[in-house]
Short mmCIF file of C-alpha atoms and ligand atoms in Angstrom, two decimals:
data_model
loop_
_atom_site.label_atom_id
_atom_site.label_comp_id
_atom_site.label_asym_id
_atom_site.label_seq_id
_atom_site.Cartn_x
_atom_site.Cartn_y
_atom_site.Cartn_z
CA MET K 29 0.28 -9.06 -17.09
CA ARG K 30 0.08 -7.41 -13.69
CA VAL K 31 -3.44 -6.70 -12.43
CA PRO K 32 -3.48 -3.10 -11.13
CA LEU K 33 -4.29 -2.50 -7.50
CA ILE K 34 -5.79 0.55 -5.82
CA ALA K 35 -5.73 0.53 -2.03
CA GLY K 36 -7.42 3.14 0.16
CA ASN K 37 -5.57 3.84 3.38
CA TRP K 38 -8.09 5.48 5.66
CA LYS K 39 -5.43 6.01 8.34
CA MET K 40 -6.84 7.00 11.78
CA ASN K 41 -10.09 8.31 10.32
CA THR K 42 -13.72 7.16 10.58
CA THR K 43 -15.64 5.81 13.53
CA LEU K 44 -17.26 2.43 13.02
CA ARG K 45 -20.47 4.09 11.83
CA GLU K 46 -18.64 6.43 9.46
CA ALA K 47 -16.61 3.54 8.06
CA VAL K 48 -19.77 1.58 7.31
CA GLU K 49 -21.38 4.63 5.68
CA LEU K 50 -18.33 5.33 3.54
CA THR K 51 -18.19 1.72 2.38
CA GLN K 52 -21.92 1.72 1.58
CA LYS K 53 -21.48 4.86 -0.52
CA MET K 54 -18.96 3.28 -2.87
CA LEU K 55 -19.73 -0.41 -2.65
CA ARG K 56 -21.90 -0.81 -5.72
CA ASP K 57 -19.82 1.38 -8.03
CA LEU K 58 -16.52 -0.18 -6.95
CA ASP K 59 -17.83 -3.69 -7.30
CA LYS K 60 -18.75 -3.08 -10.93
CA ILE K 61 -15.27 -1.96 -11.99
CA LYS K 62 -13.36 -4.85 -13.51
CA ASN K 63 -9.66 -5.60 -13.98
CA VAL K 64 -8.52 -3.73 -10.89
CA ASP K 65 -7.95 -5.11 -7.40
CA LYS K 66 -9.76 -2.76 -5.02
CA VAL K 67 -8.65 -2.80 -1.41
CA LEU K 68 -10.13 -0.87 1.51
CA CYS K 69 -7.88 -0.41 4.56
CA PRO K 70 -10.05 0.97 7.37
CA PRO K 71 -8.99 1.17 11.03
CA PHE K 72 -8.74 -2.19 12.81
CA ILE K 73 -12.00 -1.75 14.70
CA SER K 74 -14.00 -1.56 11.47
CA LEU K 75 -12.47 -4.53 9.68
CA ALA K 76 -15.05 -7.10 10.80
CA ALA K 77 -18.07 -4.92 9.95
CA ILE K 78 -16.73 -3.93 6.55
CA GLY K 79 -15.77 -7.53 5.90
CA GLU K 80 -19.46 -8.41 6.27
CA LEU K 81 -20.53 -5.57 3.96
CA ILE K 82 -18.19 -6.55 1.13
CA LYS K 83 -18.83 -10.27 1.36
CA GLY K 84 -19.64 -11.63 -2.10
CA THR K 85 -18.28 -8.54 -3.89
CA SER K 86 -15.00 -8.05 -5.76
CA ILE K 87 -13.72 -5.67 -3.06
CA LYS K 88 -10.93 -6.78 -0.74
CA LEU K 89 -9.98 -5.74 2.74
CA GLY K 90 -6.63 -4.71 4.17
CA ALA K 91 -5.29 -3.70 7.58
CA GLN K 92 -3.01 -0.72 8.13
CA ASN K 93 -0.50 -2.43 10.38
CA VAL K 94 0.28 -5.71 12.13
CA TYR K 95 2.53 -6.92 14.92
CA PHE K 96 5.08 -9.65 14.20
CA GLU K 97 4.27 -11.99 17.09
CA GLU K 98 1.35 -14.39 16.74
CA LYS K 99 0.06 -14.14 20.31
CA GLY K 100 1.06 -13.35 23.87
CA ALA K 101 1.62 -10.51 26.30
CA TYR K 102 1.78 -7.61 23.84
CA THR K 103 -0.95 -5.33 25.13
CA GLY K 104 -2.70 -3.38 22.43
CA GLU K 105 -1.14 -5.15 19.47
CA ILE K 106 -2.90 -7.04 16.67
CA SER K 107 -1.39 -10.27 15.43
CA PRO K 108 -1.12 -11.64 11.90
CA LEU K 109 -3.24 -14.63 12.91
CA MET K 110 -6.09 -12.32 13.97
CA LEU K 111 -5.90 -10.46 10.67
CA ALA K 112 -5.62 -13.54 8.48
CA ASP K 113 -9.22 -14.38 9.43
CA LEU K 114 -10.46 -10.94 8.50
CA CYS K 115 -8.55 -9.61 5.53
CA ASP K 116 -6.29 -10.34 2.58
CA PHE K 117 -3.84 -7.44 2.67
CA VAL K 118 -1.84 -5.53 5.26
CA ILE K 119 0.09 -2.28 4.87
CA ILE K 120 3.56 -2.58 6.41
CA GLY K 121 6.22 0.06 6.94
CA HIS K 122 4.10 3.11 6.14
CA SER K 123 6.23 6.24 6.57
CA GLU K 124 3.90 7.46 9.34
CA ARG K 125 4.71 4.31 11.30
CA ARG K 126 8.41 4.76 10.66
CA GLN K 127 8.22 8.44 11.69
CA TYR K 128 5.87 8.39 14.71
CA PHE K 129 6.29 4.84 16.00
CA ASN K 130 10.00 4.31 15.37
CA GLU K 131 9.55 1.37 13.03
CA THR K 132 12.97 0.34 11.82
CA GLY K 133 13.92 -1.73 8.81
CA GLU K 134 14.34 -4.71 11.12
CA ILE K 135 10.81 -4.37 12.52
CA VAL K 136 9.37 -3.97 9.03
CA ASN K 137 11.24 -7.11 7.98
CA ARG K 138 9.84 -9.11 10.90
CA LYS K 139 6.33 -7.92 10.13
CA ILE K 140 6.60 -8.93 6.48
CA ILE K 141 7.89 -12.38 7.42
CA ALA K 142 5.05 -12.79 9.95
CA ALA K 143 2.40 -11.64 7.47
CA LEU K 144 3.58 -13.88 4.63
CA LYS K 145 3.71 -16.84 7.02
CA VAL K 146 -0.06 -16.68 7.61
CA GLY K 147 -0.97 -15.88 4.00
CA LEU K 148 -1.53 -12.13 4.38
CA LYS K 149 -0.39 -10.06 1.41
CA PRO K 150 1.88 -7.25 2.59
CA ILE K 151 1.87 -3.85 0.93
CA LEU K 152 5.39 -2.72 1.78
CA CYS K 153 5.82 1.06 1.80
CA ILE K 154 9.17 2.61 0.98
CA GLY K 155 10.22 6.12 0.01
CA GLU K 156 12.66 8.91 0.64
CA ARG K 157 12.22 12.07 2.73
CA LEU K 158 12.36 15.55 1.22
CA GLU K 159 15.94 16.28 2.28
CA GLU K 160 17.06 12.92 0.94
CA ASN K 161 15.31 13.61 -2.35
CA GLU K 162 16.92 17.04 -2.60
CA ALA K 163 20.33 15.57 -1.84
CA GLY K 164 19.92 13.13 -4.75
CA ARG K 165 19.79 10.15 -2.38
CA THR K 166 16.52 8.55 -3.54
CA GLU K 167 18.16 5.47 -5.06
CA GLU K 168 20.32 4.89 -1.99
CA ILE K 169 17.36 5.23 0.39
CA VAL K 170 14.94 2.97 -1.46
CA THR K 171 17.70 0.40 -2.01
CA ASN K 172 18.51 0.35 1.71
CA GLN K 173 14.83 0.10 2.61
CA LEU K 174 14.34 -2.79 0.19
CA ASN K 175 17.39 -4.63 1.46
CA SER K 176 16.46 -4.28 5.13
CA SER K 177 12.74 -5.02 4.60
CA LEU K 178 13.39 -8.16 2.59
CA THR K 179 16.27 -9.64 4.58
CA GLU K 180 16.11 -13.44 4.63
CA ILE K 181 12.91 -13.54 2.62
CA SER K 182 13.48 -15.92 -0.27
CA ASN K 183 9.94 -15.96 -1.65
CA ILE K 184 8.01 -12.71 -2.13
CA THR K 185 4.88 -14.20 -3.67
CA GLY K 186 1.95 -12.10 -2.44
CA LEU K 187 4.03 -8.98 -1.83
CA THR K 188 3.13 -5.58 -3.27
CA ILE K 189 5.46 -2.59 -2.95
CA ALA K 190 4.20 0.98 -2.63
CA TYR K 191 6.70 3.68 -3.53
CA GLU K 192 5.65 6.63 -1.41
CA PRO K 193 7.99 9.62 -1.35
CA VAL K 194 7.47 10.97 2.17
CA TRP K 195 7.36 14.56 0.91
CA ALA K 196 4.32 13.70 -1.21
CA ILE K 197 2.21 12.02 1.48
CA GLY K 198 -0.70 14.14 2.67
CA THR K 199 0.97 17.30 1.37
CA GLY K 200 -0.92 17.85 -1.87
CA ARG K 201 2.49 17.89 -3.54
CA ALA K 202 2.47 14.70 -5.61
CA ALA K 203 5.48 13.49 -7.54
CA THR K 204 5.15 13.79 -11.30
CA GLY K 205 4.15 10.70 -13.21
CA ARG K 206 7.56 10.62 -14.81
CA GLN K 207 9.44 10.89 -11.45
CA ALA K 208 7.35 8.13 -9.92
CA ASN K 209 7.73 5.92 -12.98
CA GLU K 210 11.50 6.35 -12.92
CA THR K 211 11.89 5.39 -9.25
CA ILE K 212 9.47 2.49 -9.58
CA GLY K 213 11.48 1.24 -12.57
CA LEU K 214 14.57 1.45 -10.40
CA ILE K 215 12.85 -0.52 -7.62
CA ARG K 216 11.87 -3.19 -10.16
CA ARG K 217 15.47 -3.48 -11.30
CA LYS K 218 16.60 -3.93 -7.67
CA ILE K 219 13.98 -6.64 -7.21
CA SER K 220 15.21 -8.30 -10.38
CA LYS K 221 18.74 -8.39 -8.96
CA LEU K 222 17.46 -9.88 -5.70
CA TYR K 223 14.84 -12.32 -7.01
CA GLY K 224 15.27 -12.58 -10.79
CA GLU K 225 13.58 -10.91 -13.74
CA ARG K 226 10.47 -13.10 -13.73
CA VAL K 227 9.63 -12.21 -10.12
CA ALA K 228 10.33 -8.52 -10.80
CA GLN K 229 8.02 -8.48 -13.81
CA ASP K 230 5.22 -10.11 -11.81
CA LEU K 231 5.57 -7.80 -8.80
CA ARG K 232 3.04 -5.00 -8.41
CA ILE K 233 4.60 -1.66 -7.52
CA LEU K 234 2.23 1.17 -6.64
CA TYR K 235 2.73 4.89 -6.35
CA GLY K 236 1.46 6.72 -3.25
CA GLY K 237 1.49 10.39 -2.31
CA SER K 238 -1.35 12.88 -2.85
CA VAL K 239 -3.07 10.84 -5.57
CA THR K 240 -6.49 12.33 -6.38
CA ALA K 241 -9.14 11.92 -9.06
CA ASP K 242 -7.50 14.88 -10.82
CA ASN K 243 -3.99 13.47 -11.14
CA ALA K 244 -4.66 9.71 -11.22
CA THR K 245 -4.49 9.55 -15.01
CA GLU K 246 -0.96 10.95 -15.01
CA PHE K 247 0.20 8.07 -12.83
CA MET K 248 -1.81 5.30 -14.43
CA GLN K 249 -0.48 6.17 -17.89
CA GLN K 250 3.01 5.22 -16.74
CA PRO K 251 4.12 1.71 -17.68
CA GLU K 252 5.93 0.87 -14.43
CA ILE K 253 3.14 2.04 -12.11
CA ASP K 254 0.70 -0.74 -11.23
CA GLY K 255 -1.78 1.24 -9.17
CA ALA K 256 -1.86 3.50 -6.15
CA LEU K 257 -1.97 3.63 -2.38
CA VAL K 258 -4.40 6.46 -1.72
CA GLY K 259 -4.77 8.26 1.59
CA GLY K 260 -6.86 11.44 1.75
CA ALA K 261 -8.78 10.85 -1.48
CA SER K 262 -9.85 7.38 -0.34
CA LEU K 263 -12.07 9.02 2.30
CA LYS K 264 -14.21 10.58 -0.42
CA ALA K 265 -16.33 7.95 -2.12
CA ASP K 266 -16.61 9.74 -5.47
CA GLN K 267 -12.86 10.46 -5.62
CA PHE K 268 -11.88 6.91 -4.79
CA VAL K 269 -14.32 5.39 -7.28
CA SER K 270 -13.02 7.78 -9.95
CA ILE K 271 -9.40 6.78 -9.28
CA VAL K 272 -10.31 3.10 -9.57
CA ARG K 273 -12.31 3.75 -12.74
CA GLN K 274 -9.48 5.68 -14.40
CA THR K 275 -7.11 2.86 -13.52
CA SER K 276 -9.41 0.30 -15.09
CA GLU K 277 -9.62 2.36 -18.28
CA LEU K 278 -5.88 2.98 -18.59
CA LYS K 279 -4.31 -0.31 -17.54
C1 LIG O 306 -0.84 7.24 2.22
O1 LIG O 306 -1.44 7.31 3.28
O2 LIG O 306 -0.19 6.23 1.97
C2 LIG O 306 -0.93 8.35 1.29
C3 LIG O 306 -0.33 8.26 0.13
O3 LIG O 306 -1.66 9.46 1.68
P1 LIG O 306 -2.15 10.67 0.73
O4 LIG O 306 -2.78 10.05 -0.49
O5 LIG O 306 -3.12 11.43 1.55
O6 LIG O 306 -0.93 11.45 0.35
#
C-alpha cells in the first residue's frame, strides 16, 4: 500500500512572516488528518522557522530546489547537506526550473544523486509541454525525462515522482483525472522496466497542475495517482487542508 502524499509548492511566494502565518493557519487541521503525508515546501529562507513550528506534528518540510555540490565556491546556491538538517523532501526538476534556469536532464540527474546521498527524498518533476502533448509526444517526453533523470541511479528508495504536464501548471487548465491516471500508469510501467515491478508498485507518483479543492476528488479517485504537488492552491490554507482531507477520505 502506498501512503498518499500531498506537497504544497509555495514557489517564490511569502515573506518569512507570511510563511509563518500561513503555516499557523493550517497547522492544527493538517496535523489531525491521518494516512496522508503532508509536505510544505516554502522558500528556502523560511525553512528553519517553519521547521520549528511543525516540530512534533505529522507535517513534513520540503525545499523547492537544491544544488548538487556539497560545499564550496558556488555563490548563492544551497547544498544538500544544508537541507538535510532542515527538511525531509526536496523538489527537483520542476518545469519552472527547466524553463527559466536552463536545468537539463543531466543537472536534474546530478541533483537527485546528491539528494539521495544525504538522505533527502527527491520529488522529481516530469511532464510534457503543450505542443508536445498536442503532437502526441507525451510518452516519448516523459520516457526521455525519466531516463535522463535516473541515469546511473540503481536504488530509488525515497524517490517520489510528480507528473506535471507543463500546460497545466498555474494555468487553471488541469488535466482530466483519466488523462493523468493514464500517463502515471505509463510512468509506472517504465519504472517497472527500469527497476522491477516491486519497486514500481511501491513508488509514489503524484499529479501536479492546477489542482484545487474543487477538482482534487477527480484525481484522488484514480488508482494510479498517489497524491498531488499543489502550487497556487497550497497558498490558501482552507484549500490546501481540503485537498489533504479529500485525499485522506479517498485513498
Ligand atoms: C506546481 O507548482 O508544481 C504546480 C502544480 O502549480 P499549480 O498547482 O499552481 O498549477
